[in-house]
Tab-separated table of C-alpha atoms in Angstrom:
chain	number	residue	atom	x	y	z
B	5	MET	CA	39.691	14.823	17.266
B	6	ARG	CA	40.626	18.137	16.041
B	7	PHE	CA	43.817	18.388	17.499
B	8	SER	CA	46.928	15.856	17.572
B	9	LEU	CA	48.868	14.458	20.236
B	10	GLU	CA	51.989	15.936	18.818
B	11	GLN	CA	50.461	19.331	19.017
B	12	LEU	CA	49.837	18.800	22.704
B	13	GLN	CA	53.493	17.728	23.179
B	14	VAL	CA	54.667	20.784	21.500
B	15	PHE	CA	52.476	22.961	23.650
B	16	VAL	CA	53.681	21.455	26.943
B	17	LEU	CA	57.092	21.481	25.742
B	18	ALA	CA	56.984	25.246	24.868
B	19	VAL	CA	55.881	25.919	28.343
B	20	GLN	CA	58.648	23.760	30.030
B	21	ALA	CA	61.289	25.264	27.810
B	22	GLY	CA	60.342	28.760	28.504
B	23	SER	CA	60.223	29.858	24.776
B	24	PHE	CA	59.354	28.493	21.445
B	25	SER	CA	62.878	28.633	20.263
B	26	ALA	CA	63.969	26.637	23.132
B	27	ALA	CA	61.511	24.112	22.464
B	28	ALA	CA	62.517	24.061	18.859
B	29	ARG	CA	66.219	23.326	19.871
B	30	ARG	CA	64.924	20.415	22.329
B	31	VAL	CA	63.085	18.506	19.559
B	32	GLY	CA	65.584	19.497	16.705
B	33	LYS	CA	62.905	21.455	14.795
B	34	THR	CA	62.720	25.133	13.559
B	35	GLN	CA	60.995	27.617	15.679
B	36	SER	CA	58.666	28.401	12.766
B	37	THR	CA	57.612	24.702	12.888
B	38	VAL	CA	56.937	24.925	16.666
B	39	SER	CA	54.937	28.163	16.157
B	40	ALA	CA	52.880	26.826	13.567
B	41	ALA	CA	52.005	23.734	15.529
B	42	ILE	CA	50.868	25.991	18.509
B	43	ALA	CA	49.003	28.386	16.205
B	44	ASN	CA	47.172	25.212	14.674
B	45	LEU	CA	46.363	23.872	18.093
B	46	GLU	CA	44.933	27.264	19.079
B	47	THR	CA	42.853	27.205	15.896
B	48	ASP	CA	41.586	23.764	16.422
B	49	LEU	CA	40.750	24.468	20.189
B	50	GLY	CA	39.266	27.868	19.331
B	51	VAL	CA	41.341	29.330	22.346
B	52	VAL	CA	44.419	31.635	22.581
B	53	LEU	CA	46.941	29.945	24.722
B	54	PHE	CA	49.840	32.220	24.416
B	55	ASP	CA	49.959	36.190	24.580
B	56	ARG	CA	52.372	37.253	22.032
B	57	ALA	CA	52.443	40.934	22.748
B	58	SER	CA	55.903	40.548	24.463
B	59	ARG	CA	59.136	39.151	23.005
B	60	ILE	CA	58.655	35.876	24.886
B	61	PRO	CA	55.061	34.592	24.712
B	62	THR	CA	53.324	33.888	27.888
B	63	LEU	CA	50.504	31.727	28.827
B	64	THR	CA	46.974	33.308	28.907
B	65	PRO	CA	44.535	32.444	31.626
B	66	ALA	CA	42.903	29.871	29.500
B	67	GLY	CA	46.336	28.481	28.457
B	68	HIS	CA	47.259	27.854	32.174
B	69	LYS	CA	44.027	25.830	32.573
B	70	LEU	CA	44.554	23.853	29.244
B	71	LEU	CA	47.983	23.362	29.993
B	72	LEU	CA	46.875	21.173	32.916
B	73	GLU	CA	44.421	19.241	30.729
B	74	ALA	CA	47.196	18.640	28.045
B	75	GLU	CA	49.601	17.312	30.724
B	76	ALA	CA	46.929	14.879	31.891
B	77	VAL	CA	46.177	13.701	28.353
B	78	LEU	CA	49.964	13.001	27.725
B	79	GLU	CA	50.393	11.130	31.049
B	80	ARG	CA	47.269	8.899	30.405
B	81	CYS	CA	48.946	8.166	26.807
B	82	GLN	CA	52.115	7.354	28.475
B	83	ALA	CA	50.245	5.021	30.853
B	84	LEU	CA	48.457	3.356	27.876
B	85	GLU	CA	51.932	2.571	26.151
B	86	ALA	CA	53.224	1.318	29.611
B	87	HIS	CA	50.381	-1.120	29.819
B	88	ALA	CA	50.947	-2.149	26.369
B	89	ASP	CA	54.544	-2.903	26.805
B	90	GLY	CA	53.762	-4.651	30.132
B	91	MET	CA	51.899	-7.317	28.050
B	92	ALA	CA	55.087	-8.254	25.832
B	93	VAL	CA	56.705	-11.449	26.899
B	94	GLU	CA	59.947	-11.202	25.127
B	95	VAL	CA	63.193	-11.784	27.083
B	96	GLU	CA	65.811	-9.238	26.303
B	97	PRO	CA	69.361	-10.466	25.740
B	98	SER	CA	71.010	-7.902	28.008
B	99	LEU	CA	69.881	-5.521	30.762
B	100	THR	CA	71.908	-2.248	32.037
B	101	LEU	CA	71.326	-1.016	35.681
B	102	ALA	CA	72.772	2.234	36.957
B	103	ILE	CA	73.590	1.702	40.640
B	104	GLU	CA	75.156	4.490	42.941
B	105	VAL	CA	74.600	2.998	46.366
B	106	PRO	CA	76.900	0.181	47.892
B	107	TYR	CA	76.625	-2.787	45.718
B	108	ASN	CA	76.214	-5.286	48.634
B	109	THR	CA	72.825	-3.913	49.488
B	110	VAL	CA	71.391	-5.240	46.123
B	111	MET	CA	73.467	-8.369	45.632
B	112	PRO	CA	70.789	-10.707	46.968
B	113	VAL	CA	68.373	-9.619	44.254
B	114	LEU	CA	70.990	-9.834	41.630
B	115	ALA	CA	71.797	-13.385	42.715
B	116	GLU	CA	67.984	-14.506	42.439
B	117	PHE	CA	67.939	-12.606	38.946
B	118	GLU	CA	70.926	-14.814	37.898
B	119	GLN	CA	68.974	-17.805	38.696
B	120	ALA	CA	65.967	-16.631	37.024
B	121	PHE	CA	67.568	-15.515	33.840
B	122	PRO	CA	70.968	-17.126	33.301
B	123	TYR	CA	71.365	-16.107	29.768
B	124	VAL	CA	70.646	-12.337	30.016
B	125	ASP	CA	73.691	-10.349	30.270
B	126	LEU	CA	73.655	-7.808	32.966
B	127	ILE	CA	75.655	-4.462	32.635
B	128	VAL	CA	76.082	-2.511	36.063
B	129	ARG	CA	77.267	1.106	35.475
B	130	HIS	CA	78.239	3.568	38.197
B	131	PRO	CA	77.352	6.840	36.565
B	132	VAL	CA	79.684	9.741	35.858
B	133	TYR	CA	78.612	12.647	38.066
B	134	GLY	CA	76.401	10.277	39.979
B	135	ASP	CA	73.303	11.265	38.007
B	136	VAL	CA	71.389	7.963	37.930
B	137	SER	CA	68.206	9.672	36.856
B	138	GLU	CA	69.715	11.311	33.941
B	139	MET	CA	71.049	7.912	32.697
B	140	VAL	CA	67.437	6.248	33.120
B	141	LEU	CA	65.950	9.232	31.348
B	142	LYS	CA	68.212	9.073	28.571
B	143	GLY	CA	67.748	5.376	28.020
B	144	GLU	CA	71.433	4.593	29.016
B	145	ALA	CA	69.943	2.208	31.995
B	146	SER	CA	66.755	0.479	32.126
B	147	LEU	CA	66.490	0.746	36.012
B	148	GLY	CA	68.493	2.924	38.390
B	149	ILE	CA	69.126	2.406	42.161
B	150	ALA	CA	70.232	5.805	43.903
B	151	PHE	CA	70.228	7.960	46.808
B	152	SER	CA	67.008	9.927	47.009
B	153	GLN	CA	66.775	13.171	45.271
B	154	PRO	CA	64.367	16.253	46.050
B	155	GLU	CA	62.638	15.865	42.688
B	156	TYR	CA	62.652	13.703	39.291
B	157	PRO	CA	61.657	14.518	35.805
B	158	ARG	CA	57.968	13.890	35.264
B	159	GLU	CA	59.047	10.999	32.563
B	160	LEU	CA	60.303	8.928	35.465
B	161	GLU	CA	58.886	7.002	38.148
B	162	PHE	CA	60.298	5.936	41.556
B	163	GLN	CA	59.833	3.842	44.720
B	164	GLN	CA	61.780	4.030	47.842
B	165	LEU	CA	63.386	0.818	48.664
B	166	GLY	CA	64.672	1.648	52.058
B	167	LYS	CA	67.213	3.744	53.959
B	168	LEU	CA	70.790	3.693	54.617
B	169	ILE	CA	73.178	5.448	57.154
B	170	MET	CA	75.550	8.267	55.895
B	171	VAL	CA	78.464	9.078	58.339
B	172	HIS	CA	81.094	11.782	58.604
B	173	VAL	CA	84.624	10.406	58.547
B	174	THR	CA	88.077	11.699	58.359
B	175	HIS	CA	91.519	10.176	58.738
B	176	PRO	CA	92.642	9.326	62.393
B	177	ARG	CA	95.338	12.084	62.275
B	178	HIS	CA	93.140	14.898	60.885
B	179	PRO	CA	92.258	17.710	63.676
B	180	LEU	CA	88.763	16.649	63.769
B	181	ALA	CA	89.580	13.191	64.807
B	182	ALA	CA	90.845	14.441	68.113
B	183	LEU	CA	87.556	15.963	69.012
B	184	PRO	CA	85.142	13.746	71.431
B	185	THR	CA	82.136	15.725	69.665
B	186	VAL	CA	82.146	17.706	66.432
B	187	SER	CA	79.966	20.904	66.089
B	188	PHE	CA	78.852	22.331	62.664
B	189	ALA	CA	81.289	25.051	63.263
B	190	ASP	CA	84.038	22.557	63.479
B	191	LEU	CA	83.339	21.047	60.235
B	192	HIS	CA	82.932	24.455	58.525
B	193	ALA	CA	86.512	25.306	59.649
B	194	HIS	CA	88.006	22.170	57.461
B	195	ARG	CA	87.947	21.116	54.082
B	196	ARG	CA	85.050	19.208	52.907
B	197	LEU	CA	85.404	16.268	50.450
B	198	ALA	CA	82.082	16.005	48.844
B	199	PHE	CA	80.365	13.588	46.236
B	200	SER	CA	79.551	15.940	43.208
B	201	ALA	CA	76.161	14.867	42.559
B	202	HIS	CA	75.106	15.094	46.199
B	203	ALA	CA	77.329	18.100	47.446
B	204	ASN	CA	74.041	20.069	48.118
B	205	LYS	CA	71.104	17.776	47.500
B	206	LEU	CA	70.875	15.290	50.225
B	207	PRO	CA	68.477	16.199	53.009
B	208	SER	CA	70.256	18.344	55.645
B	209	SER	CA	73.353	18.742	53.498
B	210	GLU	CA	72.867	22.600	53.958
B	211	TYR	CA	74.393	21.872	57.434
B	212	LEU	CA	77.533	20.609	56.108
B	213	ARG	CA	78.712	23.742	54.105
B	214	ALA	CA	82.449	24.610	54.352
B	215	THR	CA	84.856	27.420	53.492
B	216	GLN	CA	86.803	24.858	51.374
B	217	MET	CA	85.358	22.207	49.120
B	218	TRP	CA	86.710	19.507	46.986
B	219	GLN	CA	84.587	17.326	44.941
B	220	ALA	CA	84.977	13.950	43.427
B	221	GLU	CA	82.640	11.959	41.086
B	222	SER	CA	82.844	8.603	42.822
B	223	TYR	CA	82.876	7.502	46.473
B	224	LEU	CA	85.956	5.424	46.089
B	225	ALA	CA	87.817	8.518	45.037
B	226	LEU	CA	86.518	10.314	48.287
B	227	MET	CA	87.765	7.253	50.339
B	228	GLU	CA	91.217	7.921	49.011
B	229	MET	CA	91.252	11.300	49.556
B	230	VAL	CA	90.102	10.883	53.173
B	231	ARG	CA	92.884	8.324	53.650
B	232	ALA	CA	95.298	10.913	52.471
B	233	GLY	CA	94.310	13.287	55.232
B	234	LEU	CA	92.859	15.760	52.816
B	235	GLY	CA	89.626	16.662	54.795
B	236	TRP	CA	86.382	15.194	56.049
B	237	ALA	CA	83.745	13.472	53.916
B	238	THR	CA	80.178	12.037	54.218
B	239	LEU	CA	79.997	8.562	52.970
B	240	PRO	CA	77.781	5.648	52.916
B	241	ARG	CA	78.562	3.499	56.172
B	242	GLN	CA	78.023	0.180	54.394
B	243	LEU	CA	80.749	1.324	52.027
B	244	ILE	CA	83.633	1.810	54.640
B	245	ARG	CA	82.483	-0.650	57.346
B	246	ARG	CA	85.889	-2.441	56.920
B	247	GLU	CA	87.842	0.774	57.022
B	248	LEU	CA	86.092	1.960	60.256
B	249	ASP	CA	86.443	-1.443	61.939
B	250	SER	CA	90.159	-1.279	61.103
B	251	GLY	CA	90.545	2.249	62.202
B	252	GLU	CA	91.868	3.426	58.905
B	253	LEU	CA	88.821	6.022	59.073
B	254	VAL	CA	87.470	7.736	62.071
B	255	GLU	CA	83.588	8.466	62.458
B	256	LEU	CA	82.896	11.893	63.638
B	257	GLN	CA	80.396	12.293	66.300
B	258	LEU	CA	78.138	15.386	65.708
B	259	SER	CA	77.169	17.193	69.003
B	260	ALA	CA	73.793	18.381	67.276
B	261	TYR	CA	72.830	14.652	66.825
B	262	PRO	CA	74.512	12.519	69.506
B	263	HIS	CA	72.047	9.799	69.327
B	264	THR	CA	70.730	9.874	65.901
B	265	ASP	CA	71.934	8.163	62.645
B	266	TRP	CA	71.891	10.265	59.526
B	267	LEU	CA	69.289	8.003	57.314
B	268	VAL	CA	69.052	8.811	53.582
B	269	GLY	CA	66.423	7.340	51.534
B	270	VAL	CA	67.411	4.798	48.539
B	271	ASP	CA	65.082	4.904	45.384
B	272	LEU	CA	64.642	2.427	42.464
B	273	ILE	CA	63.780	4.699	39.410
B	274	TRP	CA	62.544	3.653	36.217
B	275	PRO	CA	61.066	5.331	32.982
B	276	LEU	CA	57.418	5.864	32.882
B	277	ARG	CA	57.246	4.053	29.586
B	278	GLN	CA	58.190	0.653	30.541
B	279	GLY	CA	60.601	-1.576	28.416
B	280	ARG	CA	59.532	-4.388	26.715
B	281	GLY	CA	61.956	-7.086	28.226
B	282	LYS	CA	60.269	-9.708	30.724
B	283	ALA	CA	63.695	-9.756	32.434
B	284	GLU	CA	63.556	-5.997	33.328
B	285	ARG	CA	60.008	-6.350	34.573
B	286	TRP	CA	60.962	-9.140	36.651
B	287	LEU	CA	63.975	-7.332	38.316
B	288	ARG	CA	61.934	-4.104	38.870
B	289	SER	CA	59.312	-6.118	40.737
B	290	ARG	CA	61.695	-8.170	42.744
B	291	PHE	CA	63.442	-4.823	43.855
B	292	GLN	CA	60.009	-3.467	44.797
B	293	GLN	CA	59.255	-6.447	46.976
B	294	GLY	CA	62.544	-6.158	48.754
B	295	LYS	CA	64.044	-3.965	51.199
B	296	VAL	CA	67.313	-1.933	51.543
B	297	PHE	CA	68.487	-1.409	54.967
B	298	GLU	CA	71.187	-1.800	57.735
B	299	LEU	CA	71.041	-1.876	61.594
B	300	ASP	CA	71.481	1.582	63.232
B	301	ARG	CA	73.463	2.216	66.423
B	302	GLN	CA	70.738	0.698	68.631
B	303	GLY	CA	70.781	-2.423	66.343
B	304	ARG	CA	67.396	-1.701	64.773
B	305	PRO	CA	66.853	-1.967	60.994
B	306	THR	CA	66.599	1.430	59.281
B	307	THR	CA	63.862	0.207	57.055
B	308	LEU	CA	60.685	-1.444	58.710
């Protein structure tokens, strides 16, 4: 083979980063090293990949086509590594999970894990800023369970485990609590208390904008802010069932969706290159086989 995988990686990274210098910063190398790697790849392939007439090199027509081929080759290499890793039988001493959703939804699987791997230490982390995918991408967690996001880095894989209900709530003495139904205009007129990671990412969240918005990095912080009467918030219903039942929090009935619950997907996230641990592979498989769900207002499960 005339070229190396490292050359292909540098080529793809240069396109993703937007420039040779940005690519060099990402991999901790000099710009001249990146430039030389791409130049050598062009020589080996006999094709000019970048037009260097401008200050920032841009892909040539041939470069656009070969970029797709290079990405496919790298993806196949990652799949090969994942397959090889999956053949390992070692049991790791500990395993870290990043969990953003209410914990009661995953406890049945963790109880089974405790029986299957009683000597594996389990570390459960609630990520700062709610960025579960970033933690998995950096290797800070082996698996992540989080509310669905519009897109994930190509180095990650995911599978939807089910759906949970999000509700809009406020303090019983808040002005919104006195309204039988609440319009989007009503919401916009009062302070929104938002989970930092999802302030504008969850499906349909564009309808929830407000002239004032305070943000917090955990749902528990938002609960306390709502309890203090500081505004309204959108929270997982599973997290605040007791507060709703006791009347500490009041669910707002949206006039636009009088008979519909707001369902948000829950994803299992893991790196494309699998870990070597038997416990990790068992846990991922068990989560994939199960379902995350709750009952909607008609008593039907949110996940079929």
